[in-house]
């Protein structure tokens, strides 16, 4: 499963990228606004930093303007994936942009039917939002399973990009059910290394070597 990092924090991306933990980046205007910098400049810097797809989101809601904004974003770098919402206008924009050879990430997906439409419109990625479904007491992981079955049934190439990932368990469950990609904030990705038994074992080890006076350097 590929790891995308969901942030516009350059330092955080660079840290994880140096460890080989970044296969791509997802951003949105709200994330970039927090940096206080120009959206196109930040996006270009991220594209220069990572080799994989960088999702940059349009702000328009009508197809014509989404297409125009998407083409503007595509000028930034070759690894831009234009992010559009899963509306009918978003699907229209997806079809035009994908037919032109662009990577398109269709976001805000909350049903298998929506995912099916995105695949038929040529989406490179479909982004189902797990955490937001959990918020309304619907098991978000069931949606990932549904989309996996649908895409496998009909041989769609669209990749399942699990989004709104909030916990290590979300990551594990996505890997189990066959999501192609998951995107999560840096803190969630780093937390995957944590386990209380690892901490306990390390503490015991350190106490033992201290008592034995063992040193390597």
PDB file of C-alpha atoms in Angstrom:
ATOM      1  CA  UNK A   1       0.000   0.000   0.000  1.00  0.00           C
ATOM      2  CA  UNK A   2       1.330   3.392  -0.973  1.00  0.00           C
ATOM      3  CA  UNK A   3       1.637   6.157   1.621  1.00  0.00           C
ATOM      4  CA  UNK A   4       0.625   9.702   0.708  1.00  0.00           C
ATOM      5  CA  UNK A   5       1.124  12.405   3.323  1.00  0.00           C
ATOM      6  CA  UNK A   6      -1.779  14.789   3.857  1.00  0.00           C
ATOM      7  CA  UNK A   7      -0.123  18.119   4.587  1.00  0.00           C
ATOM      8  CA  UNK A   8       1.413  21.250   3.110  1.00  0.00           C
ATOM      9  CA  UNK A   9       4.166  21.359   5.750  1.00  0.00           C
ATOM     10  CA  UNK A  10       7.386  21.232   3.728  1.00  0.00           C
ATOM     11  CA  UNK A  11       9.569  20.196   6.664  1.00  0.00           C
ATOM     12  CA  UNK A  12       7.246  17.348   7.627  1.00  0.00           C
ATOM     13  CA  UNK A  13       7.136  16.099   4.040  1.00  0.00           C
ATOM     14  CA  UNK A  14      10.919  16.263   3.753  1.00  0.00           C
ATOM     15  CA  UNK A  15      11.434  14.308   6.992  1.00  0.00           C
ATOM     16  CA  UNK A  16       9.166  11.445   5.923  1.00  0.00           C
ATOM     17  CA  UNK A  17      10.414  11.532   2.338  1.00  0.00           C
ATOM     18  CA  UNK A  18      13.988  11.006   3.535  1.00  0.00           C
ATOM     19  CA  UNK A  19      12.812   7.767   5.175  1.00  0.00           C
ATOM     20  CA  UNK A  20      11.133   6.534   1.994  1.00  0.00           C
ATOM     21  CA  UNK A  21       7.696   6.963   3.569  1.00  0.00           C
ATOM     22  CA  UNK A  22       6.249   9.336   0.965  1.00  0.00           C
ATOM     23  CA  UNK A  23       4.833   7.955  -2.266  1.00  0.00           C
ATOM     24  CA  UNK A  24       2.836  11.118  -2.878  1.00  0.00           C
ATOM     25  CA  UNK A  25       1.200  14.123  -1.220  1.00  0.00           C
ATOM     26  CA  UNK A  26      -2.359  15.351  -0.871  1.00  0.00           C
ATOM     27  CA  UNK A  27      -3.008  19.014  -0.259  1.00  0.00           C
ATOM     28  CA  UNK A  28      -5.930  21.390  -0.337  1.00  0.00           C
ATOM     29  CA  UNK A  29      -6.247  25.187  -0.227  1.00  0.00           C
ATOM     30  CA  UNK A  30      -7.087  25.125   3.496  1.00  0.00           C
ATOM     31  CA  UNK A  31      -3.906  23.226   4.358  1.00  0.00           C
ATOM     32  CA  UNK A  32      -1.770  25.587   2.275  1.00  0.00           C
ATOM     33  CA  UNK A  33      -3.467  28.681   3.703  1.00  0.00           C
ATOM     34  CA  UNK A  34      -2.152  27.718   7.149  1.00  0.00           C
ATOM     35  CA  UNK A  35       1.380  28.300   5.846  1.00  0.00           C
ATOM     36  CA  UNK A  36       0.516  31.882   4.916  1.00  0.00           C
ATOM     37  CA  UNK A  37       2.166  31.425   1.521  1.00  0.00           C
ATOM     38  CA  UNK A  38       1.018  31.513  -2.099  1.00  0.00           C
ATOM     39  CA  UNK A  39      -0.810  28.316  -3.044  1.00  0.00           C
ATOM     40  CA  UNK A  40       1.022  27.860  -6.361  1.00  0.00           C
ATOM     41  CA  UNK A  41       4.447  28.461  -4.809  1.00  0.00           C
ATOM     42  CA  UNK A  42       3.898  25.934  -2.030  1.00  0.00           C
ATOM     43  CA  UNK A  43       2.527  23.356  -4.449  1.00  0.00           C
ATOM     44  CA  UNK A  44       5.554  23.792  -6.734  1.00  0.00           C
ATOM     45  CA  UNK A  45       7.921  23.338  -3.799  1.00  0.00           C
ATOM     46  CA  UNK A  46       6.170  20.113  -2.794  1.00  0.00           C
ATOM     47  CA  UNK A  47       6.289  18.822  -6.381  1.00  0.00           C
ATOM     48  CA  UNK A  48      10.020  19.484  -6.520  1.00  0.00           C
ATOM     49  CA  UNK A  49      10.520  17.618  -3.244  1.00  0.00           C
ATOM     50  CA  UNK A  50       8.685  14.357  -4.001  1.00  0.00           C
ATOM     51  CA  UNK A  51       8.647  12.130  -7.063  1.00  0.00           C
ATOM     52  CA  UNK A  52       5.106  10.828  -6.685  1.00  0.00           C
ATOM     53  CA  UNK A  53       1.725  12.444  -7.384  1.00  0.00           C
ATOM     54  CA  UNK A  54       0.872  15.692  -5.621  1.00  0.00           C
ATOM     55  CA  UNK A  55      -2.871  16.326  -5.425  1.00  0.00           C
ATOM     56  CA  UNK A  56      -3.750  19.998  -5.842  1.00  0.00           C
ATOM     57  CA  UNK A  57      -7.405  20.923  -5.445  1.00  0.00           C
ATOM     58  CA  UNK A  58      -9.534  23.207  -7.593  1.00  0.00           C
ATOM     59  CA  UNK A  59     -11.684  25.790  -5.834  1.00  0.00           C
ATOM     60  CA  UNK A  60     -14.454  26.167  -8.433  1.00  0.00           C
ATOM     61  CA  UNK A  61     -17.702  24.199  -8.407  1.00  0.00           C
ATOM     62  CA  UNK A  62     -18.735  24.425 -12.075  1.00  0.00           C
ATOM     63  CA  UNK A  63     -17.157  22.130 -14.654  1.00  0.00           C
ATOM     64  CA  UNK A  64     -15.861  24.821 -16.995  1.00  0.00           C
ATOM     65  CA  UNK A  65     -13.977  26.702 -14.282  1.00  0.00           C
ATOM     66  CA  UNK A  66     -12.747  23.481 -12.681  1.00  0.00           C
ATOM     67  CA  UNK A  67     -11.239  22.478 -16.005  1.00  0.00           C
ATOM     68  CA  UNK A  68      -9.576  25.881 -16.382  1.00  0.00           C
ATOM     69  CA  UNK A  69      -8.204  25.766 -12.834  1.00  0.00           C
ATOM     70  CA  UNK A  70      -7.067  22.181 -13.346  1.00  0.00           C
ATOM     71  CA  UNK A  71      -5.110  23.142 -16.436  1.00  0.00           C
ATOM     72  CA  UNK A  72      -3.515  26.007 -14.497  1.00  0.00           C
ATOM     73  CA  UNK A  73      -2.467  23.601 -11.738  1.00  0.00           C
ATOM     74  CA  UNK A  74      -1.065  21.162 -14.289  1.00  0.00           C
ATOM     75  CA  UNK A  75       1.384  23.845 -15.419  1.00  0.00           C
ATOM     76  CA  UNK A  76       3.102  23.661 -12.018  1.00  0.00           C
ATOM     77  CA  UNK A  77       4.763  20.270 -12.501  1.00  0.00           C
ATOM     78  CA  UNK A  78       4.423  16.932 -14.268  1.00  0.00           C
ATOM     79  CA  UNK A  79       3.495  15.111 -11.052  1.00  0.00           C
ATOM     80  CA  UNK A  80       0.387  17.186 -10.326  1.00  0.00           C
ATOM     81  CA  UNK A  81      -2.869  15.289  -9.824  1.00  0.00           C
ATOM     82  CA  UNK A  82      -5.838  17.608 -10.123  1.00  0.00           C
ATOM     83  CA  UNK A  83      -8.255  17.101  -7.252  1.00  0.00           C
ATOM     84  CA  UNK A  84     -11.950  17.630  -8.051  1.00  0.00           C
ATOM     85  CA  UNK A  85     -15.054  16.998  -5.933  1.00  0.00           C
ATOM     86  CA  UNK A  86     -17.375  14.093  -6.579  1.00  0.00           C
ATOM     87  CA  UNK A  87     -20.215  16.105  -8.063  1.00  0.00           C
ATOM     88  CA  UNK A  88     -21.621  15.786 -11.552  1.00  0.00           C
ATOM     89  CA  UNK A  89     -19.650  18.867 -12.589  1.00  0.00           C
ATOM     90  CA  UNK A  90     -16.591  17.347 -10.955  1.00  0.00           C
ATOM     91  CA  UNK A  91     -17.073  14.208 -13.016  1.00  0.00           C
ATOM     92  CA  UNK A  92     -17.346  16.297 -16.175  1.00  0.00           C
ATOM     93  CA  UNK A  93     -14.066  17.997 -15.301  1.00  0.00           C
ATOM     94  CA  UNK A  94     -12.494  14.625 -14.492  1.00  0.00           C
ATOM     95  CA  UNK A  95     -13.436  13.236 -17.897  1.00  0.00           C
ATOM     96  CA  UNK A  96     -12.022  16.206 -19.823  1.00  0.00           C
ATOM     97  CA  UNK A  97      -8.801  16.395 -17.813  1.00  0.00           C
ATOM     98  CA  UNK A  98      -8.178  12.637 -17.773  1.00  0.00           C
ATOM     99  CA  UNK A  99      -8.853  12.397 -21.515  1.00  0.00           C
ATOM    100  CA  UNK A 100      -6.125  15.013 -21.894  1.00  0.00           C
ATOM    101  CA  UNK A 101      -3.644  12.793 -20.066  1.00  0.00           C
ATOM    102  CA  UNK A 102      -3.830  14.387 -16.623  1.00  0.00           C
ATOM    103  CA  UNK A 103      -3.928  12.535 -13.323  1.00  0.00           C
ATOM    104  CA  UNK A 104      -7.193  13.278 -11.537  1.00  0.00           C
ATOM    105  CA  UNK A 105      -8.063  12.620  -7.898  1.00  0.00           C
ATOM    106  CA  UNK A 106     -11.834  12.604  -7.340  1.00  0.00           C
ATOM    107  CA  UNK A 107     -12.429  13.475  -3.710  1.00  0.00           C
ATOM    108  CA  UNK A 108     -15.254  13.506  -1.165  1.00  0.00           C
ATOM    109  CA  UNK A 109     -16.475  10.030  -2.050  1.00  0.00           C
ATOM    110  CA  UNK A 110     -18.956   8.459   0.356  1.00  0.00           C
ATOM    111  CA  UNK A 111     -20.573   5.611  -1.609  1.00  0.00           C
ATOM    112  CA  UNK A 112     -19.764   2.764  -3.941  1.00  0.00           C
ATOM    113  CA  UNK A 113     -21.992   4.284  -6.614  1.00  0.00           C
ATOM    114  CA  UNK A 114     -19.984   7.489  -6.541  1.00  0.00           C
ATOM    115  CA  UNK A 115     -16.758   5.494  -6.858  1.00  0.00           C
ATOM    116  CA  UNK A 116     -18.167   3.636  -9.858  1.00  0.00           C
ATOM    117  CA  UNK A 117     -19.012   6.915 -11.594  1.00  0.00           C
ATOM    118  CA  UNK A 118     -15.514   8.292 -10.938  1.00  0.00           C
ATOM    119  CA  UNK A 119     -13.884   5.202 -12.433  1.00  0.00           C
ATOM    120  CA  UNK A 120     -16.051   5.452 -15.541  1.00  0.00           C
ATOM    121  CA  UNK A 121     -15.063   9.132 -15.858  1.00  0.00           C
ATOM    122  CA  UNK A 122     -11.392   8.118 -15.935  1.00  0.00           C
ATOM    123  CA  UNK A 123     -10.282   9.061 -12.406  1.00  0.00           C
ATOM    124  CA  UNK A 124      -6.714   8.136 -11.511  1.00  0.00           C
ATOM    125  CA  UNK A 125      -7.604   8.093  -7.826  1.00  0.00           C
ATOM    126  CA  UNK A 126     -10.863   7.903  -5.893  1.00  0.00           C
ATOM    127  CA  UNK A 127     -10.747   9.319  -2.365  1.00  0.00           C
ATOM    128  CA  UNK A 128     -13.295   7.778   0.023  1.00  0.00           C
ATOM    129  CA  UNK A 129     -13.373   9.591   3.377  1.00  0.00           C
ATOM    130  CA  UNK A 130     -13.248   7.004   6.161  1.00  0.00           C
ATOM    131  CA  UNK A 131     -13.157   9.227   9.234  1.00  0.00           C
ATOM    132  CA  UNK A 132     -16.071  11.380   8.151  1.00  0.00           C
ATOM    133  CA  UNK A 133     -18.239   8.282   7.700  1.00  0.00           C
ATOM    134  CA  UNK A 134     -17.190   7.079  11.144  1.00  0.00           C
ATOM    135  CA  UNK A 135     -18.321  10.465  12.490  1.00  0.00           C
ATOM    136  CA  UNK A 136     -21.910   9.695  11.457  1.00  0.00           C
ATOM    137  CA  UNK A 137     -21.730   6.136  12.825  1.00  0.00           C
ATOM    138  CA  UNK A 138     -21.171   4.413   9.484  1.00  0.00           C
ATOM    139  CA  UNK A 139     -18.221   2.031   9.185  1.00  0.00           C
ATOM    140  CA  UNK A 140     -15.954   3.795   6.713  1.00  0.00           C
ATOM    141  CA  UNK A 141     -13.963   0.629   6.095  1.00  0.00           C
ATOM    142  CA  UNK A 142     -17.013  -1.052   4.591  1.00  0.00           C
ATOM    143  CA  UNK A 143     -16.904   1.560   1.838  1.00  0.00           C
ATOM    144  CA  UNK A 144     -13.281   0.666   1.049  1.00  0.00           C
ATOM    145  CA  UNK A 145     -14.311  -2.991   0.833  1.00  0.00           C
ATOM    146  CA  UNK A 146     -17.244  -2.163  -1.469  1.00  0.00           C
ATOM    147  CA  UNK A 147     -15.082  -0.127  -3.835  1.00  0.00           C
ATOM    148  CA  UNK A 148     -12.391  -2.835  -3.896  1.00  0.00           C
ATOM    149  CA  UNK A 149     -14.985  -5.426  -4.926  1.00  0.00           C
ATOM    150  CA  UNK A 150     -16.521  -3.155  -7.580  1.00  0.00           C
ATOM    151  CA  UNK A 151     -13.198  -2.215  -9.148  1.00  0.00           C
ATOM    152  CA  UNK A 152     -11.927  -5.793  -9.109  1.00  0.00           C
ATOM    153  CA  UNK A 153     -15.183  -7.069 -10.626  1.00  0.00           C
ATOM    154  CA  UNK A 154     -14.826  -4.870 -13.688  1.00  0.00           C
ATOM    155  CA  UNK A 155     -11.081  -4.302 -13.973  1.00  0.00           C
ATOM    156  CA  UNK A 156     -11.041  -0.554 -13.344  1.00  0.00           C
ATOM    157  CA  UNK A 157      -7.569   0.980 -13.072  1.00  0.00           C
ATOM    158  CA  UNK A 158      -8.683   3.749 -10.707  1.00  0.00           C
ATOM    159  CA  UNK A 159      -6.700   3.502  -7.458  1.00  0.00           C
ATOM    160  CA  UNK A 160      -8.472   3.572  -4.098  1.00  0.00           C
ATOM    161  CA  UNK A 161      -6.913   6.422  -2.111  1.00  0.00           C
ATOM    162  CA  UNK A 162      -8.271   6.080   1.415  1.00  0.00           C
ATOM    163  CA  UNK A 163      -8.601   9.521   2.981  1.00  0.00           C
ATOM    164  CA  UNK A 164      -9.666  11.019   6.314  1.00  0.00           C
ATOM    165  CA  UNK A 165      -7.321   8.554   8.010  1.00  0.00           C
ATOM    166  CA  UNK A 166      -7.119   9.382  11.705  1.00  0.00           C
ATOM    167  CA  UNK A 167      -5.689   6.389  13.530  1.00  0.00           C
ATOM    168  CA  UNK A 168      -3.156   3.578  13.109  1.00  0.00           C
ATOM    169  CA  UNK A 169      -6.088   1.146  13.042  1.00  0.00           C
ATOM    170  CA  UNK A 170      -7.473   2.942   9.988  1.00  0.00           C
ATOM    171  CA  UNK A 171      -4.134   2.371   8.248  1.00  0.00           C
ATOM    172  CA  UNK A 172      -4.024  -1.306   9.189  1.00  0.00           C
ATOM    173  CA  UNK A 173      -7.607  -1.909   8.100  1.00  0.00           C
ATOM    174  CA  UNK A 174      -6.982  -0.193   4.755  1.00  0.00           C
ATOM    175  CA  UNK A 175      -3.996  -2.448   4.148  1.00  0.00           C
ATOM    176  CA  UNK A 176      -6.062  -5.513   5.051  1.00  0.00           C
ATOM    177  CA  UNK A 177      -8.954  -4.784   2.688  1.00  0.00           C
ATOM    178  CA  UNK A 178      -6.759  -3.734  -0.225  1.00  0.00           C
ATOM    179  CA  UNK A 179      -6.716   0.055  -0.527  1.00  0.00           C
ATOM    180  CA  UNK A 180      -4.080   1.014  -3.097  1.00  0.00           C
ATOM    181  CA  UNK A 181      -3.089   4.174  -1.265  1.00  0.00           C
ATOM    182  CA  UNK A 182      -3.788   5.812   2.061  1.00  0.00           C
ATOM    183  CA  UNK A 183      -3.227   9.472   2.858  1.00  0.00           C
ATOM    184  CA  UNK A 184      -2.744  10.649   6.419  1.00  0.00           C
ATOM    185  CA  UNK A 185      -1.257  13.544   8.386  1.00  0.00           C
ATOM    186  CA  UNK A 186       2.424  13.212   9.312  1.00  0.00           C
ATOM    187  CA  UNK A 187       1.581  12.564  12.970  1.00  0.00           C
ATOM    188  CA  UNK A 188      -0.532   9.526  12.076  1.00  0.00           C
ATOM    189  CA  UNK A 189       2.175   8.073   9.824  1.00  0.00           C
ATOM    190  CA  UNK A 190       4.832   8.537  12.506  1.00  0.00           C
ATOM    191  CA  UNK A 191       2.549   7.000  15.137  1.00  0.00           C
ATOM    192  CA  UNK A 192       2.592   3.699  13.218  1.00  0.00           C
ATOM    193  CA  UNK A 193       6.013   3.030  14.778  1.00  0.00           C
ATOM    194  CA  UNK A 194       4.592   3.207  18.302  1.00  0.00           C
ATOM    195  CA  UNK A 195       3.642   0.251  20.488  1.00  0.00           C
ATOM    196  CA  UNK A 196       3.619   0.102  24.300  1.00  0.00           C
ATOM    197  CA  UNK A 197       5.416  -3.253  24.324  1.00  0.00           C
ATOM    198  CA  UNK A 198       8.195  -1.800  22.168  1.00  0.00           C
ATOM    199  CA  UNK A 199       8.600   1.015  24.696  1.00  0.00           C
ATOM    200  CA  UNK A 200       8.541  -1.448  27.590  1.00  0.00           C
ATOM    201  CA  UNK A 201      11.054  -3.748  25.933  1.00  0.00           C
ATOM    202  CA  UNK A 202      13.412  -0.897  25.123  1.00  0.00           C
ATOM    203  CA  UNK A 203      13.239   0.422  28.690  1.00  0.00           C
ATOM    204  CA  UNK A 204      14.143  -3.028  30.026  1.00  0.00           C
ATOM    205  CA  UNK A 205      16.984  -3.373  27.531  1.00  0.00           C
ATOM    206  CA  UNK A 206      18.429   0.024  28.434  1.00  0.00           C
ATOM    207  CA  UNK A 207      18.260  -0.750  32.147  1.00  0.00           C
ATOM    208  CA  UNK A 208      20.035  -4.089  31.612  1.00  0.00           C
ATOM    209  CA  UNK A 209      22.920  -2.676  29.585  1.00  0.00           C
ATOM    210  CA  UNK A 210      23.308   0.208  32.029  1.00  0.00           C
ATOM    211  CA  UNK A 211      23.615  -2.242  34.931  1.00  0.00           C
ATOM    212  CA  UNK A 212      26.120  -4.314  32.931  1.00  0.00           C
ATOM    213  CA  UNK A 213      28.162  -1.263  31.984  1.00  0.00           C
ATOM    214  CA  UNK A 214      27.946  -2.127  28.301  1.00  0.00           C
ATOM    215  CA  UNK A 215      28.915   0.576  25.789  1.00  0.00           C
ATOM    216  CA  UNK A 216      29.572   0.436  22.053  1.00  0.00           C
ATOM    217  CA  UNK A 217      30.963   3.939  21.600  1.00  0.00           C
TER     218      UNK A 217
END
